[in-house]
Short mmCIF file of C-alpha atoms and ligand atoms in Angstrom, two decimals:
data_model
loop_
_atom_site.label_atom_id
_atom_site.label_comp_id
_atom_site.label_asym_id
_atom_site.label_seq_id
_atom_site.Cartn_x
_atom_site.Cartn_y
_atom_site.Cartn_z
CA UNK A 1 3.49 -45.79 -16.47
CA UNK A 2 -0.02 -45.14 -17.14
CA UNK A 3 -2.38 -42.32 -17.87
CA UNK A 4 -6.25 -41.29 -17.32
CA UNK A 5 -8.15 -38.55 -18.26
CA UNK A 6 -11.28 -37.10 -17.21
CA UNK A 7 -13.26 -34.08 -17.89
CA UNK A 8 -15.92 -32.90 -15.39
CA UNK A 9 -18.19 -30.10 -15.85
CA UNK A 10 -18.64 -27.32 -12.82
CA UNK A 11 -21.87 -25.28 -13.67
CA UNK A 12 -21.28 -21.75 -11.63
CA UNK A 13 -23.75 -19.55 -10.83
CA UNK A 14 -22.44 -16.07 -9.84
CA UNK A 15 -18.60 -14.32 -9.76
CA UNK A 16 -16.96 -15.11 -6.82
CA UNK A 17 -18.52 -18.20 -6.41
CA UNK A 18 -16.49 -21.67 -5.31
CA UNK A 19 -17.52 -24.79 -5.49
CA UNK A 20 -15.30 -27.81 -4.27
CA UNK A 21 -14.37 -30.53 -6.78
CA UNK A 22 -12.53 -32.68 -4.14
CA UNK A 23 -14.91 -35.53 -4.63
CA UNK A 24 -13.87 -35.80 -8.62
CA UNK A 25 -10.43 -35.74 -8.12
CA UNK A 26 -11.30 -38.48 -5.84
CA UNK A 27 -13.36 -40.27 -7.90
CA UNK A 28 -11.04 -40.10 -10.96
CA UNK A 29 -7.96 -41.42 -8.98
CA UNK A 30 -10.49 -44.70 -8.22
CA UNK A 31 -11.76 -45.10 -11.56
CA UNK A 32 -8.34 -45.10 -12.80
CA UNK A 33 -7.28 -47.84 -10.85
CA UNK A 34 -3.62 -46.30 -10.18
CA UNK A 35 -1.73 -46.28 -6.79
CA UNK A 36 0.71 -43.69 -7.22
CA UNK A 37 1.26 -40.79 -9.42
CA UNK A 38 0.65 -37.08 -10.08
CA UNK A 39 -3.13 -35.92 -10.85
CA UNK A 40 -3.03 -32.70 -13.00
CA UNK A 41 -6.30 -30.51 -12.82
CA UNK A 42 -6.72 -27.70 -15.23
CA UNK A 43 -9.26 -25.21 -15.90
CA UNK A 44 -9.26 -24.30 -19.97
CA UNK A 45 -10.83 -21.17 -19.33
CA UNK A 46 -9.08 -17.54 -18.85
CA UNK A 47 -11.74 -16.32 -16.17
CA UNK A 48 -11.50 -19.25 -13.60
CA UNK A 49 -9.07 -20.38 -11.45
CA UNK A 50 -8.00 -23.78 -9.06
CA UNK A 51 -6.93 -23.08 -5.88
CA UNK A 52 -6.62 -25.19 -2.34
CA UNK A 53 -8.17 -23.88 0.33
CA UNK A 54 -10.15 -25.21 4.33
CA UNK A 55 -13.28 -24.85 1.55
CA UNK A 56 -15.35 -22.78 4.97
CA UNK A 57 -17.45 -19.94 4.55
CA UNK A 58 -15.87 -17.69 6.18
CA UNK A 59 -12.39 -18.34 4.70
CA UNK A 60 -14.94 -17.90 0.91
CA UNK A 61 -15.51 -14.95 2.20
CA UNK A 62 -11.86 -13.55 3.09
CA UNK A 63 -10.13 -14.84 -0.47
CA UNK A 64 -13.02 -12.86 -1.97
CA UNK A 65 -12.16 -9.88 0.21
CA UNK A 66 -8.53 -10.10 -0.98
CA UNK A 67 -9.16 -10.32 -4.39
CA UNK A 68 -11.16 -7.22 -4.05
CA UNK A 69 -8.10 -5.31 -2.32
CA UNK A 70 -5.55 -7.03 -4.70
CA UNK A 71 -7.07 -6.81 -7.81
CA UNK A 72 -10.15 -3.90 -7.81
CA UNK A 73 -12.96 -4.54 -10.06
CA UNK A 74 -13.43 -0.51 -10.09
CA UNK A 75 -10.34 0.09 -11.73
CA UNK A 76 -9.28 0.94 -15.82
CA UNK A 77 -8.38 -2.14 -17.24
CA UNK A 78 -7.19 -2.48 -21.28
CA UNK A 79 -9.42 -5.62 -21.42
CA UNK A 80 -12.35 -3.42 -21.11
CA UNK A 81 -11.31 -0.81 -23.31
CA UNK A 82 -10.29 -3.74 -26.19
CA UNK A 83 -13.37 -6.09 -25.62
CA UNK A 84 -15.77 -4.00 -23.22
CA UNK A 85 -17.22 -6.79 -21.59
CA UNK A 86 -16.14 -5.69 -17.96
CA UNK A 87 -14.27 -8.41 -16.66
CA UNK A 88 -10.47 -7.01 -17.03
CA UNK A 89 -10.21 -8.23 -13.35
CA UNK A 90 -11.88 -11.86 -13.69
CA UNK A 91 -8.76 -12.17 -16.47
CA UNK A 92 -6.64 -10.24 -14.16
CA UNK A 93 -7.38 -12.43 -10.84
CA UNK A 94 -7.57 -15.90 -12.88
CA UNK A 95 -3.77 -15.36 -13.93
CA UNK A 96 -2.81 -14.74 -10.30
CA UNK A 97 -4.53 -18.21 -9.00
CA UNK A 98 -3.97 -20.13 -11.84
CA UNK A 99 -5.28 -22.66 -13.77
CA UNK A 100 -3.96 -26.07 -12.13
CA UNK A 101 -2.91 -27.74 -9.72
CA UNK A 102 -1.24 -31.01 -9.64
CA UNK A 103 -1.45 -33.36 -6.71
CA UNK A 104 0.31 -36.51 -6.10
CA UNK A 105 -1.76 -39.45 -5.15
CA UNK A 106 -0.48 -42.46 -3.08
CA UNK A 107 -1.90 -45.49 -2.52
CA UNK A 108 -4.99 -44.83 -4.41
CA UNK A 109 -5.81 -41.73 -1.87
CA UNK A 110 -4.68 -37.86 -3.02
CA UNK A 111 -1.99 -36.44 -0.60
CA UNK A 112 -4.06 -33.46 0.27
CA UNK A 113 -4.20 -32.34 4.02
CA UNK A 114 -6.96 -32.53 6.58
CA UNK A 115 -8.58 -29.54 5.55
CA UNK A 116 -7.07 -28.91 2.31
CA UNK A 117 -9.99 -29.48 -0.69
CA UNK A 118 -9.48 -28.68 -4.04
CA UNK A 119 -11.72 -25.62 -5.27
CA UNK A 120 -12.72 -24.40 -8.45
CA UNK A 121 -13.19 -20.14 -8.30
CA UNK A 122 -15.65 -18.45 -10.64
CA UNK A 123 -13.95 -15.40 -11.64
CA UNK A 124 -16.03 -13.85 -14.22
CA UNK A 125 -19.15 -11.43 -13.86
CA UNK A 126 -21.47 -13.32 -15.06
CA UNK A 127 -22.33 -17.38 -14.37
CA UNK A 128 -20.52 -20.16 -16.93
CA UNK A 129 -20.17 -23.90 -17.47
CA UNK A 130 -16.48 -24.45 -16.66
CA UNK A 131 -14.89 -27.71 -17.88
CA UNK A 132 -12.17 -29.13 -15.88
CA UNK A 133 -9.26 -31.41 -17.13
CA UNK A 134 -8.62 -34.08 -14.52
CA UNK A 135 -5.16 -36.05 -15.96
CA UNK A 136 -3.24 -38.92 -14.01
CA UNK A 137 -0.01 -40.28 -14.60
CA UNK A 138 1.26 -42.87 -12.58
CA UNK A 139 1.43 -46.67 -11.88
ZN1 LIG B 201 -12.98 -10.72 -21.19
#
């Protein structure tokens, strides 16, 4: 059993934004020269989420539509009244996704569906550098 680790880094540029990182899951499971395992992607941050979705902009479009009838920005949130930086829903909605995935790889090519790509959601109100922790264990 082996392991690899790689850490990318996503540059957002507005809430709500979501940008596919298919292609570096892809790449890592290559450059570690494994067949078969699990890859583990995780986003250290408490604003941003991973999520699988057909990455179409019209499906964008009707996540961010949920979120919004989910989990209101124009609601009281205790965030805001502890920190008052006005993003008690980008914690809120980043807890609901979550912040990894795992997908199993076989024969050097991730198990992921025919239009299932691996997406990285900007969740806060304002644009960040997000790290993400790509981690393979396997054989
Ligand atoms: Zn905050």
């Amino acid at each position: 059993m082996e392991t690899f680790r790689k850490t990318v880094t996503v540059n957002t540029s507005k809430e709500g934004e979501m940008i596919d990182i298919t292609g570096e899951l892809r790449e890592a499971i290559a450059a570690s020269k494994m067949s078969n395992g699990l890859a583990c992607m995780f986003v250290p941050h408490s604003t941003a989420a991973l999520i699988t979705i057909e990455y179409e902009p019209g499906l964008q479009g009707d996540i961010k539509k949920a979120l919004d009838r989910i989990i209101p920005k124009d609601t009281e949130y205790g965030h805001h009244l502890m920190w008052g930086d006005g993003n008690g829903h980008s914690h809120v909605r980043s807890s609901f996704l979550g912040a990894s995935l795992t997908v199993p790889f076989h024969e050097g090519e991730a198990d992921l569906g025919t239009w299932q790509q691996v997406v990285l959601v900007e969740l806060d109100v304002r644009r960040r550098d997000r790290k993400v922790v790509i981690q393979l264990i396997g054989e």
